[in-house]
Coordinates of C-alpha atoms in Angstrom, one line a residue:
M11 CA 7.7 25.9 -23.5
L12 CA 11.2 24.8 -24.0
D13 CA 11.9 22.3 -26.7
R14 CA 12.5 18.9 -25.0
T15 CA 15.3 17.6 -27.3
P16 CA 18.2 15.7 -25.6
A17 CA 21.3 17.6 -24.9
P18 CA 24.6 15.6 -25.4
L19 CA 26.6 14.6 -22.4
T20 CA 30.1 15.6 -21.7
T21 CA 32.6 14.0 -19.4
D22 CA 32.9 17.1 -17.1
D23 CA 29.4 17.4 -15.7
A24 CA 30.7 17.5 -12.1
A25 CA 33.2 20.3 -12.9
T26 CA 32.5 23.8 -11.4
R27 CA 31.8 26.2 -14.2
H28 CA 30.9 30.0 -14.4
D29 CA 30.3 30.3 -18.1
W30 CA 26.8 28.7 -18.6
T31 CA 24.9 29.8 -21.6
R32 CA 21.2 30.1 -21.8
P33 CA 20.9 27.7 -24.7
E34 CA 22.8 24.9 -23.2
T35 CA 21.1 25.4 -19.8
A36 CA 17.7 25.3 -21.6
A37 CA 18.7 22.1 -23.3
L38 CA 19.6 20.5 -19.9
Y39 CA 16.2 21.6 -18.4
A40 CA 14.4 20.0 -21.4
L41 CA 16.1 16.7 -21.2
P42 CA 13.9 13.6 -20.9
F43 CA 13.1 13.5 -17.1
N44 CA 15.0 10.3 -16.4
D45 CA 18.1 11.5 -18.2
L46 CA 18.0 14.8 -16.3
L47 CA 17.7 13.0 -12.9
F48 CA 20.6 10.6 -13.8
R49 CA 22.9 13.4 -14.7
A50 CA 22.0 15.4 -11.5
A51 CA 22.4 12.4 -9.3
T52 CA 25.8 11.5 -10.9
V53 CA 27.0 15.1 -10.2
H54 CA 25.6 15.0 -6.7
R55 CA 27.4 11.8 -5.9
A56 CA 30.7 13.1 -7.2
H57 CA 30.7 15.8 -4.4
F58 CA 28.3 14.7 -1.6
D59 CA 27.1 11.7 0.3
P60 CA 23.7 11.3 -1.3
N61 CA 22.2 10.0 2.0
R62 CA 23.2 13.0 4.1
V63 CA 21.0 16.1 4.3
Q64 CA 22.0 19.3 6.1
K65 CA 19.4 20.7 8.5
S66 CA 18.8 24.4 9.1
Q67 CA 16.3 26.2 11.1
L68 CA 14.8 29.5 10.5
L69 CA 13.4 32.1 12.9
S70 CA 11.6 35.4 12.2
I71 CA 13.4 37.8 14.5
K72 CA 11.3 40.8 13.3
T73 CA 7.9 40.1 11.6
G74 CA 5.7 42.2 9.3
G75 CA 5.6 45.8 8.3
C76 CA 8.2 45.5 5.6
P77 CA 8.2 48.5 3.2
E78 CA 9.1 46.2 0.2
D79 CA 6.2 45.0 -2.1
C80 CA 7.3 41.5 -2.9
G81 CA 4.2 39.9 -4.4
Y82 CA 4.7 36.6 -2.6
C83 CA 5.3 37.9 0.9
S84 CA 2.7 38.1 3.7
Q85 CA 5.1 40.5 5.6
S86 CA 4.8 43.3 3.2
A87 CA 3.1 46.5 4.5
H88 CA 1.5 46.9 1.0
H89 CA -0.6 43.7 1.3
E90 CA -3.7 42.8 3.3
S91 CA -2.5 39.4 4.6
G92 CA -3.7 40.1 8.2
L93 CA -0.2 39.7 9.6
K94 CA 0.6 42.3 12.3
A95 CA 4.0 44.0 12.6
S96 CA 6.2 43.1 15.5
K97 CA 9.3 44.7 17.0
L98 CA 12.7 43.1 16.9
M99 CA 12.7 40.0 19.1
E100 CA 14.7 40.0 22.4
I101 CA 18.2 38.6 22.2
E102 CA 17.5 36.1 25.0
R103 CA 14.5 34.7 23.3
V104 CA 16.4 34.2 20.0
L105 CA 19.1 32.3 21.8
V106 CA 16.6 30.1 23.7
E107 CA 14.9 29.2 20.3
A108 CA 18.5 28.6 18.8
G109 CA 19.2 26.1 21.6
K110 CA 16.0 24.2 20.9
A111 CA 17.0 24.1 17.2
K112 CA 20.3 22.6 18.0
A113 CA 18.8 20.0 20.2
G114 CA 16.5 19.1 17.3
G115 CA 19.4 18.4 15.1
A116 CA 19.8 21.7 13.2
T117 CA 23.4 22.6 12.4
R118 CA 22.7 26.1 11.0
Y119 CA 20.5 28.8 12.6
C120 CA 19.0 31.4 10.1
M121 CA 17.5 34.6 11.4
G122 CA 15.3 36.8 9.3
A123 CA 14.0 40.3 9.7
A124 CA 11.3 42.0 7.6
W125 CA 13.3 45.1 6.8
R126 CA 14.3 46.8 3.5
E127 CA 17.6 47.3 5.3
P128 CA 18.5 47.2 9.0
K129 CA 18.6 50.4 11.1
A130 CA 21.6 51.3 13.0
R131 CA 19.7 51.2 16.3
D132 CA 19.0 47.5 15.7
M133 CA 22.4 46.3 14.7
D134 CA 23.8 45.9 18.2
A135 CA 21.1 43.4 19.0
V136 CA 21.6 41.6 15.7
I137 CA 25.3 41.3 16.3
A138 CA 24.6 39.9 19.8
M139 CA 22.3 37.3 18.3
V140 CA 25.0 36.2 15.8
K141 CA 27.7 35.9 18.5
G142 CA 25.3 34.0 20.9
V143 CA 24.3 31.4 18.2
K144 CA 28.0 31.0 17.2
A145 CA 28.9 30.4 20.8
M146 CA 26.5 27.4 20.8
G147 CA 28.6 25.8 18.0
M148 CA 26.1 26.3 15.2
E149 CA 26.6 28.0 11.8
T150 CA 24.8 31.3 11.6
C151 CA 22.8 32.9 8.8
M152 CA 21.1 36.2 8.6
T153 CA 18.6 37.7 6.1
L154 CA 18.1 41.4 6.8
G155 CA 17.6 43.0 3.3
M156 CA 20.1 45.3 1.8
L157 CA 23.2 46.2 3.8
S158 CA 25.5 49.2 4.2
D159 CA 29.2 48.7 4.1
I160 CA 29.2 49.3 7.9
D161 CA 26.6 46.6 8.4
I162 CA 28.6 44.1 6.3
T163 CA 31.7 44.8 8.3
R164 CA 30.0 44.4 11.6
L165 CA 28.4 41.1 10.6
K166 CA 31.7 39.8 9.3
D167 CA 33.5 40.8 12.4
A168 CA 30.8 39.1 14.6
G169 CA 31.5 35.8 12.7
L170 CA 28.4 35.5 10.6
D171 CA 28.8 32.5 8.3
Y172 CA 26.1 33.0 5.7
Y173 CA 24.2 35.9 4.4
N174 CA 20.9 35.1 2.6
H175 CA 19.7 37.4 -0.2
N176 CA 17.6 35.6 -2.8
I177 CA 17.3 37.0 -6.4
D178 CA 13.8 35.4 -6.5
T179 CA 13.4 34.9 -10.2
S180 CA 14.9 35.9 -13.6
E181 CA 15.9 39.5 -14.3
R182 CA 13.2 39.6 -17.0
Y183 CA 10.3 38.5 -14.7
Y184 CA 11.6 40.3 -11.6
S185 CA 9.8 43.6 -12.1
K186 CA 6.4 41.7 -12.2
I187 CA 7.0 40.5 -8.7
I188 CA 8.9 43.4 -7.0
S189 CA 9.0 47.1 -7.7
T190 CA 10.6 48.6 -4.6
R191 CA 14.0 47.0 -5.1
T192 CA 15.9 46.3 -8.3
F193 CA 17.4 43.1 -9.4
A194 CA 20.8 44.9 -9.8
E195 CA 20.5 46.0 -6.1
R196 CA 20.2 42.4 -5.1
L197 CA 23.3 41.4 -7.0
D198 CA 25.2 44.3 -5.6
T199 CA 24.3 43.2 -2.1
L200 CA 25.5 39.7 -2.9
A201 CA 28.8 40.9 -4.4
R202 CA 29.6 43.1 -1.4
V203 CA 28.8 40.3 1.1
R204 CA 31.1 38.0 -0.9
E205 CA 33.8 40.6 -1.1
A206 CA 33.8 40.9 2.7
G207 CA 34.5 37.1 3.0
M208 CA 31.1 35.8 4.1
K209 CA 29.4 32.8 2.5
V210 CA 26.5 33.5 0.2
C211 CA 23.0 31.9 0.4
S212 CA 20.9 32.8 -2.7
G213 CA 18.2 31.1 -4.6
G214 CA 14.7 31.7 -5.7
I215 CA 11.0 30.9 -5.8
I216 CA 9.3 28.7 -8.3
G217 CA 5.5 28.9 -9.1
M218 CA 5.0 32.6 -9.3
G219 CA 3.8 32.5 -12.8
E220 CA 7.2 32.5 -14.4
T221 CA 8.0 30.6 -17.5
E222 CA 10.5 27.7 -17.9
S223 CA 12.9 30.2 -19.5
D224 CA 12.7 32.4 -16.4
R225 CA 13.7 29.4 -14.2
V226 CA 16.6 28.8 -16.5
D227 CA 17.7 32.4 -16.6
M228 CA 17.6 32.6 -12.7
L229 CA 19.9 29.7 -12.4
V230 CA 22.2 31.0 -15.1
T231 CA 22.6 34.2 -13.1
L232 CA 23.4 32.3 -9.9
A233 CA 25.8 29.8 -11.6
N234 CA 27.7 32.5 -13.5
L235 CA 28.5 34.6 -10.3
D236 CA 32.3 34.8 -9.7
E237 CA 31.7 32.2 -6.9
H238 CA 28.7 30.0 -6.6
P239 CA 26.5 30.6 -3.6
E240 CA 27.5 28.0 -1.0
S241 CA 23.8 27.5 -0.3
V242 CA 21.0 27.7 -3.0
P243 CA 17.4 27.6 -1.6
I244 CA 14.8 26.6 -4.0
N245 CA 11.3 27.6 -2.7
M246 CA 8.0 26.4 -4.0
L247 CA 5.5 29.3 -3.8
I248 CA 3.2 29.2 -0.8
A249 CA 0.2 31.2 -2.2
I250 CA -0.8 33.4 0.9
P251 CA -4.3 35.0 1.0
G252 CA -4.0 38.8 0.8
T253 CA -0.9 38.8 -1.4
P254 CA -0.9 39.5 -5.1
L255 CA 0.1 35.9 -5.8
E256 CA -2.7 34.4 -3.7
N257 CA -4.3 32.8 -6.8
A258 CA -1.2 31.7 -8.5
P259 CA -1.7 28.2 -10.0
P260 CA 0.5 25.5 -8.4
I261 CA 3.6 24.5 -10.3
D262 CA 3.8 21.1 -11.9
P263 CA 5.8 18.9 -9.4
I264 CA 7.9 17.5 -12.2
D265 CA 8.9 21.0 -13.3
F266 CA 9.9 21.7 -9.7
V267 CA 12.1 18.6 -9.6
R268 CA 13.6 19.7 -12.9
T269 CA 14.6 23.0 -11.3
I270 CA 16.3 21.2 -8.4
A271 CA 18.2 19.0 -10.8
L272 CA 19.3 21.8 -12.9
A273 CA 20.6 23.7 -9.9
R274 CA 22.6 20.6 -8.8
I275 CA 24.2 20.2 -12.2
M276 CA 25.1 23.9 -12.6
M277 CA 26.3 24.5 -9.0
P278 CA 27.8 21.0 -8.2
R279 CA 29.5 21.9 -4.8
S280 CA 26.7 24.1 -3.4
F281 CA 24.1 22.9 -0.9
V282 CA 20.8 22.9 -2.7
R283 CA 18.1 23.5 -0.1
L284 CA 14.6 22.1 -0.5
S285 CA 13.1 25.2 1.2
A286 CA 9.6 26.7 1.5
G287 CA 6.6 24.7 0.3
R288 CA 7.4 21.3 1.7
T289 CA 4.1 21.1 3.5
E290 CA 2.4 21.0 0.1
M291 CA 4.9 18.2 -1.2
S292 CA 4.3 14.5 -1.0
A293 CA 6.9 12.2 0.4
E294 CA 7.4 10.9 -3.1
L295 CA 8.0 14.4 -4.4
Q296 CA 10.5 15.2 -1.7
A297 CA 12.3 11.9 -2.3
L298 CA 12.6 12.8 -6.0
C299 CA 14.1 16.2 -5.1
F300 CA 16.7 14.5 -2.8
F301 CA 17.5 12.1 -5.6
A302 CA 17.9 15.1 -8.0
G303 CA 20.4 16.7 -5.7
A304 CA 18.7 18.6 -2.9
N305 CA 20.7 18.1 0.2
S306 CA 19.5 20.7 2.7
I307 CA 16.2 21.4 4.3
F308 CA 14.6 23.7 6.9
V309 CA 13.5 21.9 10.0
G310 CA 11.0 23.0 12.7
D311 CA 7.3 23.8 12.5
T312 CA 7.5 27.2 10.9
L313 CA 9.4 29.2 8.3
L314 CA 9.2 32.9 9.2
T315 CA 5.4 33.1 8.9
T316 CA 4.3 29.9 7.1
D317 CA 4.1 26.2 8.1
N318 CA 6.9 23.6 7.8
P319 CA 6.4 19.8 8.1
G320 CA 7.9 19.7 11.6
E321 CA 10.5 17.3 13.3
D322 CA 8.3 14.2 13.6
K323 CA 7.4 14.2 9.9
D324 CA 10.9 14.9 8.8
T325 CA 12.3 12.1 11.0
A326 CA 9.8 9.7 9.7
L327 CA 10.6 10.7 6.1
F328 CA 14.4 10.4 6.7
R329 CA 13.9 7.0 8.2
R330 CA 11.8 5.8 5.2
L331 CA 14.5 7.0 2.7
G332 CA 17.5 6.0 4.7
I333 CA 18.7 9.6 5.0
E334 CA 20.6 10.9 7.9
G335 CA 21.3 14.5 9.0
L336 CA 24.7 16.0 8.2
E337 CA 26.9 16.8 11.1
I338 CA 28.2 20.3 11.5
D339 CA 31.9 19.3 11.0
A340 CA 30.8 18.0 7.6
T341 CA 29.4 21.2 6.2
A342 CA 32.6 23.1 5.4
E343 CA 32.7 25.3 2.3
H344 CA 33.1 23.5 -1.0
P345 CA 33.5 20.0 0.4
D346 CA 34.1 16.9 -1.7
R347 CA 31.7 14.4 -0.2
A348 CA 32.5 11.6 -2.5
H349 CA 33.7 9.2 0.2
G350 CA 35.4 7.1 -2.4
A351 CA 32.6 4.7 -3.2
H352 CA 30.2 7.5 -4.3
A353 CA 32.9 9.0 -6.5
A354 CA 33.4 5.7 -8.1
E355 CA 29.8 5.1 -8.6
G356 CA 29.4 8.5 -10.2
A357 CA 32.4 8.0 -12.5
S358 CA 31.3 4.6 -13.7
A359 CA 27.8 5.8 -14.2
A360 CA 28.9 8.7 -16.3
A361 CA 31.0 6.4 -18.4
A362 CA 28.3 3.8 -18.9
G363 CA 25.3 4.1 -21.2
C364 CA 25.1 7.9 -21.6
G365 CA 27.3 8.7 -24.5
R366 CA 24.4 9.6 -26.7
H367 CA 23.5 12.6 -24.5
A368 CA 25.9 15.4 -24.9
R369 CA 25.4 18.9 -23.8
S370 CA 24.9 21.3 -26.7
A371 CA 27.1 24.3 -26.9

């Protein structure tokens, strides 16, 4: 357990940094809960409209049979989850599903394939999917595993907006979850995608048996990249029968909110996505996550192979909370979403009543 002693507040909480240390990050995570939420909400309002949430939709374009052994994943060929492998989905079907997603309010369409890395024979179809979704006026995201330099060039030239490649957890805990791909290989893929000029989507999974220190270390890794990921998905583990983590104890909801808040403070201009696991979250827990700085969700009934709340439940929740979906023209890279009033609220809040909490060095 981390020592929950207050960390002093500085006046530059909303500044973008790439020099986070583990001790100061651990001190932030361990703040009294209300203080942590206050700081995260203040940072959030300095850069975003707190009542707008970006909507993405995710489609599995190739399911099951993955040679990786990720302990949380039902698609691994190493596990007895009962999921059957499928071939790459037809281009036309992907575009039909993307059209439905756009009609449902999604501004970004994410396509995932259960591969260690794509095969050359499949890339023509993948490129056609990217171009087709782009032609609909949606942002595009792909998650295909590791990429060759040729793959990266082709995806970039096709206009892919985001590439998702999660680091999953801390470097220390990583080998307890995955043995077929190294932590360094994940970072290398992210670096080469970034170098090519594509935006990065990278986050992790909470509730896999990791410690609070592992959550801190994972976020330090992401926040100290040369550029912050534009999108940071924070997943709550869905314990799937037949996987090594099927009996993992559920994470304390307060600890999950702490992780969201920490991600918001450390990566102030990134979209922090409340990702997998929302079917297990109460409306109250999701509301706390939005207050702590989550401003992106996956919509639709499924996430790759697991359930998602669905459009009706999300619409009802947004109505209750006074939240609206973010339009696509408002999702540009590194936006300042202060809209004047929110910036003023954040500045006055930072100046009032919090001088006793300063971040430790």
